[in-house]
Amino acid sequence: MAGQADNRAPYAKIAAHYTELIASGQLQPGSLLPSIKNLSEEWKVSTATAEKALRKLRNDGLVRGIHGIGTEVLDRPASMSSGSQRQDRGRRTGSSWGQGERSDSHEAAVVSAPAEVAQALDIDPGADVVRRSRVYRDRHGIVAHSTSWIPARYGKLIPQLAASERLTGGTSLQLITQVTGHPISHRIDTASAHLLTPEYARLLELDPDSPPAEPVVVMTAKFVDAEGNIVEYGVDLGGPGRTWRTESEVSS
């Protein structure tokens, strides 16, 4: 968020800068990144730091090194994000969007809870729930179709949850936390591969009569507040060809 100190290591700042340029399309596939020498001079870092930044971009699958030529930007779809990763991103930046992403097709309604959703939210099947859905896209197409299932009592506290438009003032979890005063204390994530059903094809805007043969990634996330209340159940359906990727620091 604006005004926050950036405590990342210098190599990570350099890598993040070029990741954003690539994701936004400012650096097109086939473009060459500056050499290690030029990076070290521009960013006032050692050549070892500059080389480490380029190595991270290569490890992230964004660029490749070509002997005798330099470091070339690759053209590949970005990984999809889980609901938990979007929550983390929203807390850090105020937006659940990934780099180069946008969202559209925002829809919301109060509906009867399907059996799977009722079980996840620990409510009776058929009880009222708020269903919020949207589509995340980047320049390659659909990143994921995302659905949030929220107990109806929160919709009564926050009417805009049931409005078919992008939320203002924060994510659904942030808004619920603000109103109840109970922060999210933990979450439960799952990831699985599913064959593309006609319903999945519809949600991903594909032709149901000739869907891709490869499976798609389905991520779920259940969010629980400090009082033990399940406040949201999210389901993210990855677009064809999208993978799920996560990264964490490993201490020695």
PDB file of C-alpha atoms in Angstrom:
ATOM      1  CA  MET A   1       0.000   0.000   0.000  1.00  0.00           C
ATOM      2  CA  ALA A   2       1.069   3.590  -0.564  1.00  0.00           C
ATOM      3  CA  GLY A   3       3.462   4.854   2.095  1.00  0.00           C
ATOM      4  CA  GLN A   4       4.633   1.391   3.179  1.00  0.00           C
ATOM      5  CA  ALA A   5       8.379   0.796   3.282  1.00  0.00           C
ATOM      6  CA  ASP A   6       9.660  -1.682   0.719  1.00  0.00           C
ATOM      7  CA  ASN A   7      11.834  -4.056   2.731  1.00  0.00           C
ATOM      8  CA  ARG A   8      12.489  -6.506  -0.077  1.00  0.00           C
ATOM      9  CA  ALA A   9      16.045  -7.408  -0.973  1.00  0.00           C
ATOM     10  CA  PRO A  10      17.494  -5.365  -3.889  1.00  0.00           C
ATOM     11  CA  TYR A  11      17.420  -8.332  -6.264  1.00  0.00           C
ATOM     12  CA  ALA A  12      13.723  -8.918  -5.452  1.00  0.00           C
ATOM     13  CA  LYS A  13      12.888  -5.257  -6.163  1.00  0.00           C
ATOM     14  CA  ILE A  14      14.587  -5.475  -9.550  1.00  0.00           C
ATOM     15  CA  ALA A  15      12.825  -8.740 -10.388  1.00  0.00           C
ATOM     16  CA  ALA A  16       9.452  -7.311  -9.289  1.00  0.00           C
ATOM     17  CA  HIS A  17       9.967  -4.242 -11.488  1.00  0.00           C
ATOM     18  CA  TYR A  18      10.526  -6.340 -14.604  1.00  0.00           C
ATOM     19  CA  THR A  19       7.769  -8.768 -13.649  1.00  0.00           C
ATOM     20  CA  GLU A  20       5.328  -5.846 -13.664  1.00  0.00           C
ATOM     21  CA  LEU A  21       6.630  -4.577 -17.027  1.00  0.00           C
ATOM     22  CA  ILE A  22       6.179  -8.052 -18.517  1.00  0.00           C
ATOM     23  CA  ALA A  23       2.744  -8.635 -16.979  1.00  0.00           C
ATOM     24  CA  SER A  24       1.444  -5.240 -18.107  1.00  0.00           C
ATOM     25  CA  GLY A  25       2.670  -5.758 -21.673  1.00  0.00           C
ATOM     26  CA  GLN A  26       5.169  -2.905 -21.569  1.00  0.00           C
ATOM     27  CA  LEU A  27       7.835  -5.523 -22.258  1.00  0.00           C
ATOM     28  CA  GLN A  28       6.577  -7.711 -25.088  1.00  0.00           C
ATOM     29  CA  PRO A  29       7.596 -11.337 -25.719  1.00  0.00           C
ATOM     30  CA  GLY A  30      10.911 -11.392 -27.542  1.00  0.00           C
ATOM     31  CA  SER A  31      12.132  -8.180 -25.899  1.00  0.00           C
ATOM     32  CA  LEU A  32      15.590  -8.266 -24.366  1.00  0.00           C
ATOM     33  CA  LEU A  33      16.259  -7.204 -20.802  1.00  0.00           C
ATOM     34  CA  PRO A  34      19.302  -5.063 -19.949  1.00  0.00           C
ATOM     35  CA  SER A  35      22.567  -6.907 -19.462  1.00  0.00           C
ATOM     36  CA  ILE A  36      23.868  -7.728 -15.992  1.00  0.00           C
ATOM     37  CA  LYS A  37      26.372  -4.869 -16.313  1.00  0.00           C
ATOM     38  CA  ASN A  38      23.694  -2.371 -17.352  1.00  0.00           C
ATOM     39  CA  LEU A  39      21.329  -3.541 -14.600  1.00  0.00           C
ATOM     40  CA  SER A  40      24.009  -3.153 -11.947  1.00  0.00           C
ATOM     41  CA  GLU A  41      24.778   0.384 -13.144  1.00  0.00           C
ATOM     42  CA  GLU A  42      21.117   1.441 -13.474  1.00  0.00           C
ATOM     43  CA  TRP A  43      20.066   0.076 -10.082  1.00  0.00           C
ATOM     44  CA  LYS A  44      23.401   0.826  -8.365  1.00  0.00           C
ATOM     45  CA  VAL A  45      23.872  -2.747  -7.194  1.00  0.00           C
ATOM     46  CA  SER A  46      26.586  -5.334  -7.595  1.00  0.00           C
ATOM     47  CA  THR A  47      26.731  -7.527 -10.678  1.00  0.00           C
ATOM     48  CA  ALA A  48      26.021 -10.506  -8.376  1.00  0.00           C
ATOM     49  CA  THR A  49      22.745  -8.852  -7.271  1.00  0.00           C
ATOM     50  CA  ALA A  50      21.790  -8.059 -10.871  1.00  0.00           C
ATOM     51  CA  GLU A  51      22.522 -11.649 -11.901  1.00  0.00           C
ATOM     52  CA  LYS A  52      20.402 -12.925  -9.001  1.00  0.00           C
ATOM     53  CA  ALA A  53      17.471 -10.768 -10.160  1.00  0.00           C
ATOM     54  CA  LEU A  54      17.686 -12.224 -13.678  1.00  0.00           C
ATOM     55  CA  ARG A  55      17.943 -15.728 -12.212  1.00  0.00           C
ATOM     56  CA  LYS A  56      14.706 -15.172 -10.296  1.00  0.00           C
ATOM     57  CA  LEU A  57      12.945 -14.060 -13.483  1.00  0.00           C
ATOM     58  CA  ARG A  58      14.217 -17.198 -15.225  1.00  0.00           C
ATOM     59  CA  ASN A  59      13.077 -19.393 -12.330  1.00  0.00           C
ATOM     60  CA  ASP A  60       9.652 -17.727 -12.514  1.00  0.00           C
ATOM     61  CA  GLY A  61       9.410 -18.731 -16.170  1.00  0.00           C
ATOM     62  CA  LEU A  62       9.185 -15.135 -17.402  1.00  0.00           C
ATOM     63  CA  VAL A  63      12.451 -14.965 -19.345  1.00  0.00           C
ATOM     64  CA  ARG A  64      15.133 -17.194 -20.792  1.00  0.00           C
ATOM     65  CA  GLY A  65      18.840 -16.703 -21.321  1.00  0.00           C
ATOM     66  CA  ILE A  66      20.117 -16.978 -24.895  1.00  0.00           C
ATOM     67  CA  HIS A  67      23.868 -17.535 -25.155  1.00  0.00           C
ATOM     68  CA  GLY A  68      25.612 -14.669 -26.875  1.00  0.00           C
ATOM     69  CA  ILE A  69      22.408 -12.622 -27.144  1.00  0.00           C
ATOM     70  CA  GLY A  70      20.968 -11.857 -23.696  1.00  0.00           C
ATOM     71  CA  THR A  71      17.831 -12.413 -21.626  1.00  0.00           C
ATOM     72  CA  GLU A  72      14.602 -12.678 -23.636  1.00  0.00           C
ATOM     73  CA  VAL A  73      11.040 -12.194 -22.412  1.00  0.00           C
ATOM     74  CA  LEU A  74       8.906 -15.314 -22.874  1.00  0.00           C
ATOM     75  CA  ASP A  75       5.261 -15.429 -23.864  1.00  0.00           C
ATOM     76  CA  ARG A  76       3.313 -17.608 -21.441  1.00  0.00           C
ATOM     77  CA  PRO A  77       0.109 -17.345 -19.410  1.00  0.00           C
ATOM     78  CA  ALA A  78       0.554 -16.340 -15.791  1.00  0.00           C
ATOM     79  CA  SER A  79      -0.291 -18.769 -13.020  1.00  0.00           C
ATOM     80  CA  MET A  80      -3.734 -18.599 -11.433  1.00  0.00           C
ATOM     81  CA  SER A  81      -4.104 -17.492  -7.816  1.00  0.00           C
ATOM     82  CA  SER A  82      -5.951 -19.243  -5.021  1.00  0.00           C
ATOM     83  CA  GLY A  83      -8.481 -17.436  -2.873  1.00  0.00           C
ATOM     84  CA  SER A  84      -5.922 -17.346  -0.076  1.00  0.00           C
ATOM     85  CA  GLN A  85      -3.311 -15.741  -2.317  1.00  0.00           C
ATOM     86  CA  ARG A  86      -5.860 -13.145  -3.394  1.00  0.00           C
ATOM     87  CA  GLN A  87      -6.646 -12.471   0.263  1.00  0.00           C
ATOM     88  CA  ASP A  88      -2.941 -11.964   0.979  1.00  0.00           C
ATOM     89  CA  ARG A  89      -2.598  -9.696  -2.039  1.00  0.00           C
ATOM     90  CA  GLY A  90      -5.646  -7.675  -1.013  1.00  0.00           C
ATOM     91  CA  ARG A  91      -4.253  -7.204   2.476  1.00  0.00           C
ATOM     92  CA  ARG A  92      -0.885  -6.037   1.111  1.00  0.00           C
ATOM     93  CA  THR A  93      -2.040  -3.875  -1.782  1.00  0.00           C
ATOM     94  CA  GLY A  94      -5.780  -3.250  -1.320  1.00  0.00           C
ATOM     95  CA  SER A  95      -6.574  -5.168  -4.526  1.00  0.00           C
ATOM     96  CA  SER A  96      -6.999  -8.877  -5.231  1.00  0.00           C
ATOM     97  CA  TRP A  97      -5.778  -8.468  -8.817  1.00  0.00           C
ATOM     98  CA  GLY A  98      -2.522 -10.038  -9.901  1.00  0.00           C
ATOM     99  CA  GLN A  99      -0.029  -8.193 -12.046  1.00  0.00           C
ATOM    100  CA  GLY A 100      -1.515  -7.392 -15.429  1.00  0.00           C
ATOM    101  CA  GLU A 101      -4.954  -8.648 -14.358  1.00  0.00           C
ATOM    102  CA  ARG A 102      -8.373  -7.075 -14.383  1.00  0.00           C
ATOM    103  CA  SER A 103     -11.752  -8.422 -13.385  1.00  0.00           C
ATOM    104  CA  ASP A 104     -15.175  -8.189 -14.991  1.00  0.00           C
ATOM    105  CA  SER A 105     -18.526 -10.007 -15.190  1.00  0.00           C
ATOM    106  CA  HIS A 106     -19.211  -9.223 -11.531  1.00  0.00           C
ATOM    107  CA  GLU A 107     -22.465 -10.875 -10.468  1.00  0.00           C
ATOM    108  CA  ALA A 108     -24.068 -11.270  -7.048  1.00  0.00           C
ATOM    109  CA  ALA A 109     -27.319 -12.643  -5.687  1.00  0.00           C
ATOM    110  CA  VAL A 110     -28.862 -14.256  -2.642  1.00  0.00           C
ATOM    111  CA  VAL A 111     -29.440 -17.923  -3.521  1.00  0.00           C
ATOM    112  CA  SER A 112     -30.110 -21.277  -1.869  1.00  0.00           C
ATOM    113  CA  ALA A 113     -26.910 -22.994  -0.756  1.00  0.00           C
ATOM    114  CA  PRO A 114     -25.955 -26.102  -2.777  1.00  0.00           C
ATOM    115  CA  ALA A 115     -25.033 -29.133  -0.672  1.00  0.00           C
ATOM    116  CA  GLU A 116     -21.257 -28.717  -1.108  1.00  0.00           C
ATOM    117  CA  VAL A 117     -21.430 -25.031  -0.168  1.00  0.00           C
ATOM    118  CA  ALA A 118     -23.704 -25.695   2.829  1.00  0.00           C
ATOM    119  CA  GLN A 119     -21.264 -28.276   4.123  1.00  0.00           C
ATOM    120  CA  ALA A 120     -18.295 -25.924   3.652  1.00  0.00           C
ATOM    121  CA  LEU A 121     -20.071 -23.058   5.446  1.00  0.00           C
ATOM    122  CA  ASP A 122     -21.583 -25.331   8.112  1.00  0.00           C
ATOM    123  CA  ILE A 123     -25.146 -24.225   7.338  1.00  0.00           C
ATOM    124  CA  ASP A 124     -28.283 -26.117   6.332  1.00  0.00           C
ATOM    125  CA  PRO A 125     -28.609 -27.132   2.669  1.00  0.00           C
ATOM    126  CA  GLY A 126     -30.905 -24.694   0.926  1.00  0.00           C
ATOM    127  CA  ALA A 127     -30.248 -21.902   3.436  1.00  0.00           C
ATOM    128  CA  ASP A 128     -29.762 -18.424   1.975  1.00  0.00           C
ATOM    129  CA  VAL A 129     -26.231 -17.483   0.957  1.00  0.00           C
ATOM    130  CA  VAL A 130     -24.706 -14.620  -0.991  1.00  0.00           C
ATOM    131  CA  ARG A 131     -23.040 -15.837  -4.175  1.00  0.00           C
ATOM    132  CA  ARG A 132     -20.515 -13.427  -5.688  1.00  0.00           C
ATOM    133  CA  SER A 133     -18.723 -14.301  -8.936  1.00  0.00           C
ATOM    134  CA  ARG A 134     -16.281 -12.562 -11.256  1.00  0.00           C
ATOM    135  CA  VAL A 135     -13.807 -13.387 -13.990  1.00  0.00           C
ATOM    136  CA  TYR A 136     -10.108 -12.527 -13.746  1.00  0.00           C
ATOM    137  CA  ARG A 137      -8.361 -11.914 -17.061  1.00  0.00           C
ATOM    138  CA  ASP A 138      -4.977 -10.935 -18.390  1.00  0.00           C
ATOM    139  CA  ARG A 139      -3.695 -10.432 -21.918  1.00  0.00           C
ATOM    140  CA  HIS A 140      -3.760 -14.199 -22.519  1.00  0.00           C
ATOM    141  CA  GLY A 141      -7.438 -14.563 -21.621  1.00  0.00           C
ATOM    142  CA  ILE A 142      -9.226 -15.941 -18.573  1.00  0.00           C
ATOM    143  CA  VAL A 143      -6.977 -16.512 -15.566  1.00  0.00           C
ATOM    144  CA  ALA A 144      -9.773 -17.866 -13.377  1.00  0.00           C
ATOM    145  CA  HIS A 145     -13.482 -17.793 -12.738  1.00  0.00           C
ATOM    146  CA  SER A 146     -13.904 -17.020  -9.048  1.00  0.00           C
ATOM    147  CA  THR A 147     -16.975 -17.542  -6.843  1.00  0.00           C
ATOM    148  CA  SER A 148     -17.351 -16.452  -3.213  1.00  0.00           C
ATOM    149  CA  TRP A 149     -20.094 -18.011  -1.086  1.00  0.00           C
ATOM    150  CA  ILE A 150     -20.946 -15.928   1.997  1.00  0.00           C
ATOM    151  CA  PRO A 151     -23.538 -16.624   4.730  1.00  0.00           C
ATOM    152  CA  ALA A 152     -26.597 -14.409   4.233  1.00  0.00           C
ATOM    153  CA  ARG A 153     -26.227 -12.742   7.646  1.00  0.00           C
ATOM    154  CA  TYR A 154     -23.192 -10.866   6.349  1.00  0.00           C
ATOM    155  CA  GLY A 155     -25.164  -9.734   3.324  1.00  0.00           C
ATOM    156  CA  LYS A 156     -27.661  -8.120   5.678  1.00  0.00           C
ATOM    157  CA  LEU A 157     -24.843  -6.292   7.458  1.00  0.00           C
ATOM    158  CA  ILE A 158     -23.150  -5.261   4.190  1.00  0.00           C
ATOM    159  CA  PRO A 159     -25.782  -4.761   1.432  1.00  0.00           C
ATOM    160  CA  GLN A 160     -23.209  -4.205  -1.309  1.00  0.00           C
ATOM    161  CA  LEU A 161     -22.134  -7.856  -0.997  1.00  0.00           C
ATOM    162  CA  ALA A 162     -25.324  -8.784  -2.858  1.00  0.00           C
ATOM    163  CA  ALA A 163     -24.902  -6.104  -5.548  1.00  0.00           C
ATOM    164  CA  SER A 164     -23.678  -7.144  -9.005  1.00  0.00           C
ATOM    165  CA  GLU A 165     -20.729  -4.786  -9.145  1.00  0.00           C
ATOM    166  CA  ARG A 166     -17.136  -4.689  -8.009  1.00  0.00           C
ATOM    167  CA  LEU A 167     -16.818  -4.072  -4.270  1.00  0.00           C
ATOM    168  CA  THR A 168     -15.576  -0.714  -3.024  1.00  0.00           C
ATOM    169  CA  GLY A 169     -13.798  -0.088   0.241  1.00  0.00           C
ATOM    170  CA  GLY A 170     -12.010  -3.431   0.299  1.00  0.00           C
ATOM    171  CA  THR A 171     -12.470  -7.119  -0.436  1.00  0.00           C
ATOM    172  CA  SER A 172     -15.449  -9.038   0.960  1.00  0.00           C
ATOM    173  CA  LEU A 173     -13.285 -10.394   3.792  1.00  0.00           C
ATOM    174  CA  GLN A 174     -11.988  -6.931   4.651  1.00  0.00           C
ATOM    175  CA  LEU A 175     -15.514  -5.503   4.700  1.00  0.00           C
ATOM    176  CA  ILE A 176     -16.802  -8.312   6.915  1.00  0.00           C
ATOM    177  CA  THR A 177     -13.875  -7.843   9.304  1.00  0.00           C
ATOM    178  CA  GLN A 178     -14.552  -4.103   9.499  1.00  0.00           C
ATOM    179  CA  VAL A 179     -18.225  -4.609  10.344  1.00  0.00           C
ATOM    180  CA  THR A 180     -17.882  -7.501  12.801  1.00  0.00           C
ATOM    181  CA  GLY A 181     -14.564  -6.559  14.370  1.00  0.00           C
ATOM    182  CA  HIS A 182     -13.466 -10.196  14.070  1.00  0.00           C
ATOM    183  CA  PRO A 183     -10.332 -10.677  11.921  1.00  0.00           C
ATOM    184  CA  ILE A 184      -9.771 -13.765   9.824  1.00  0.00           C
ATOM    185  CA  SER A 185      -7.769 -16.147  12.005  1.00  0.00           C
ATOM    186  CA  HIS A 186      -7.160 -19.084   9.664  1.00  0.00           C
ATOM    187  CA  ARG A 187      -8.116 -20.610   6.359  1.00  0.00           C
ATOM    188  CA  ILE A 188      -8.301 -24.056   4.796  1.00  0.00           C
ATOM    189  CA  ASP A 189      -7.128 -24.524   1.190  1.00  0.00           C
ATOM    190  CA  THR A 190      -7.572 -27.344  -1.303  1.00  0.00           C
ATOM    191  CA  ALA A 191      -6.297 -27.834  -4.843  1.00  0.00           C
ATOM    192  CA  SER A 192      -7.384 -30.482  -7.325  1.00  0.00           C
ATOM    193  CA  ALA A 193      -7.520 -31.228 -11.034  1.00  0.00           C
ATOM    194  CA  HIS A 194     -10.975 -31.640 -12.601  1.00  0.00           C
ATOM    195  CA  LEU A 195     -12.104 -32.681 -16.044  1.00  0.00           C
ATOM    196  CA  LEU A 196     -13.813 -29.863 -17.886  1.00  0.00           C
ATOM    197  CA  THR A 197     -17.575 -30.285 -17.414  1.00  0.00           C
ATOM    198  CA  PRO A 198     -20.153 -28.419 -19.537  1.00  0.00           C
ATOM    199  CA  GLU A 199     -20.770 -26.095 -16.565  1.00  0.00           C
ATOM    200  CA  TYR A 200     -17.057 -25.360 -16.182  1.00  0.00           C
ATOM    201  CA  ALA A 201     -16.848 -24.725 -19.931  1.00  0.00           C
ATOM    202  CA  ARG A 202     -19.706 -22.215 -19.675  1.00  0.00           C
ATOM    203  CA  LEU A 203     -18.071 -20.380 -16.789  1.00  0.00           C
ATOM    204  CA  LEU A 204     -14.767 -20.217 -18.667  1.00  0.00           C
ATOM    205  CA  GLU A 205     -16.508 -19.025 -21.849  1.00  0.00           C
ATOM    206  CA  LEU A 206     -15.511 -22.117 -23.836  1.00  0.00           C
ATOM    207  CA  ASP A 207     -17.456 -24.089 -26.401  1.00  0.00           C
ATOM    208  CA  PRO A 208     -19.063 -26.932 -24.393  1.00  0.00           C
ATOM    209  CA  ASP A 209     -19.284 -29.060 -27.550  1.00  0.00           C
ATOM    210  CA  SER A 210     -15.497 -29.055 -28.075  1.00  0.00           C
ATOM    211  CA  PRO A 211     -13.824 -28.325 -24.730  1.00  0.00           C
ATOM    212  CA  PRO A 212     -10.059 -28.744 -24.212  1.00  0.00           C
ATOM    213  CA  ALA A 213      -9.065 -32.267 -23.215  1.00  0.00           C
ATOM    214  CA  GLU A 214      -6.689 -31.337 -20.413  1.00  0.00           C
ATOM    215  CA  PRO A 215      -8.047 -30.953 -16.859  1.00  0.00           C
ATOM    216  CA  VAL A 216      -8.352 -27.594 -15.134  1.00  0.00           C
ATOM    217  CA  VAL A 217      -7.196 -26.566 -11.667  1.00  0.00           C
ATOM    218  CA  VAL A 218      -9.895 -26.022  -9.041  1.00  0.00           C
ATOM    219  CA  MET A 219      -8.882 -24.210  -5.843  1.00  0.00           C
ATOM    220  CA  THR A 220     -11.065 -23.804  -2.774  1.00  0.00           C
ATOM    221  CA  ALA A 221     -10.480 -21.680   0.325  1.00  0.00           C
ATOM    222  CA  LYS A 222     -12.515 -21.599   3.524  1.00  0.00           C
ATOM    223  CA  PHE A 223     -11.999 -18.536   5.753  1.00  0.00           C
ATOM    224  CA  VAL A 224     -12.646 -18.640   9.510  1.00  0.00           C
ATOM    225  CA  ASP A 225     -12.694 -15.641  11.856  1.00  0.00           C
ATOM    226  CA  ALA A 226     -11.299 -15.308  15.370  1.00  0.00           C
ATOM    227  CA  GLU A 227     -14.660 -16.369  16.840  1.00  0.00           C
ATOM    228  CA  GLY A 228     -14.674 -19.613  14.868  1.00  0.00           C
ATOM    229  CA  ASN A 229     -17.296 -18.432  12.339  1.00  0.00           C
ATOM    230  CA  ILE A 230     -16.882 -19.539   8.725  1.00  0.00           C
ATOM    231  CA  VAL A 231     -17.311 -16.268   6.855  1.00  0.00           C
ATOM    232  CA  GLU A 232     -16.584 -17.247   3.265  1.00  0.00           C
ATOM    233  CA  TYR A 233     -16.024 -20.229   0.988  1.00  0.00           C
ATOM    234  CA  GLY A 234     -14.228 -19.431  -2.260  1.00  0.00           C
ATOM    235  CA  VAL A 235     -13.948 -21.534  -5.403  1.00  0.00           C
ATOM    236  CA  ASP A 236     -11.482 -20.578  -8.151  1.00  0.00           C
ATOM    237  CA  LEU A 237     -11.678 -22.367 -11.496  1.00  0.00           C
ATOM    238  CA  GLY A 238      -8.482 -21.981 -13.489  1.00  0.00           C
ATOM    239  CA  GLY A 239      -8.555 -21.168 -17.177  1.00  0.00           C
ATOM    240  CA  PRO A 240      -7.254 -23.811 -19.631  1.00  0.00           C
ATOM    241  CA  GLY A 241      -3.483 -24.020 -19.572  1.00  0.00           C
ATOM    242  CA  ARG A 242      -3.236 -22.215 -16.233  1.00  0.00           C
ATOM    243  CA  THR A 243      -1.241 -23.740 -13.433  1.00  0.00           C
ATOM    244  CA  TRP A 244      -1.115 -22.927  -9.749  1.00  0.00           C
ATOM    245  CA  ARG A 245       2.153 -21.603  -8.378  1.00  0.00           C
ATOM    246  CA  THR A 246       3.208 -20.587  -4.897  1.00  0.00           C
ATOM    247  CA  GLU A 247       6.456 -19.265  -3.497  1.00  0.00           C
ATOM    248  CA  SER A 248       7.841 -18.981   0.013  1.00  0.00           C
ATOM    249  CA  GLU A 249      11.089 -18.181   1.727  1.00  0.00           C
ATOM    250  CA  VAL A 250      13.048 -21.160   3.058  1.00  0.00           C
ATOM    251  CA  SER A 251      15.218 -20.458   6.070  1.00  0.00           C
ATOM    252  CA  SER A 252      18.404 -22.412   6.518  1.00  0.00           C
TER     253      SER A 252
END
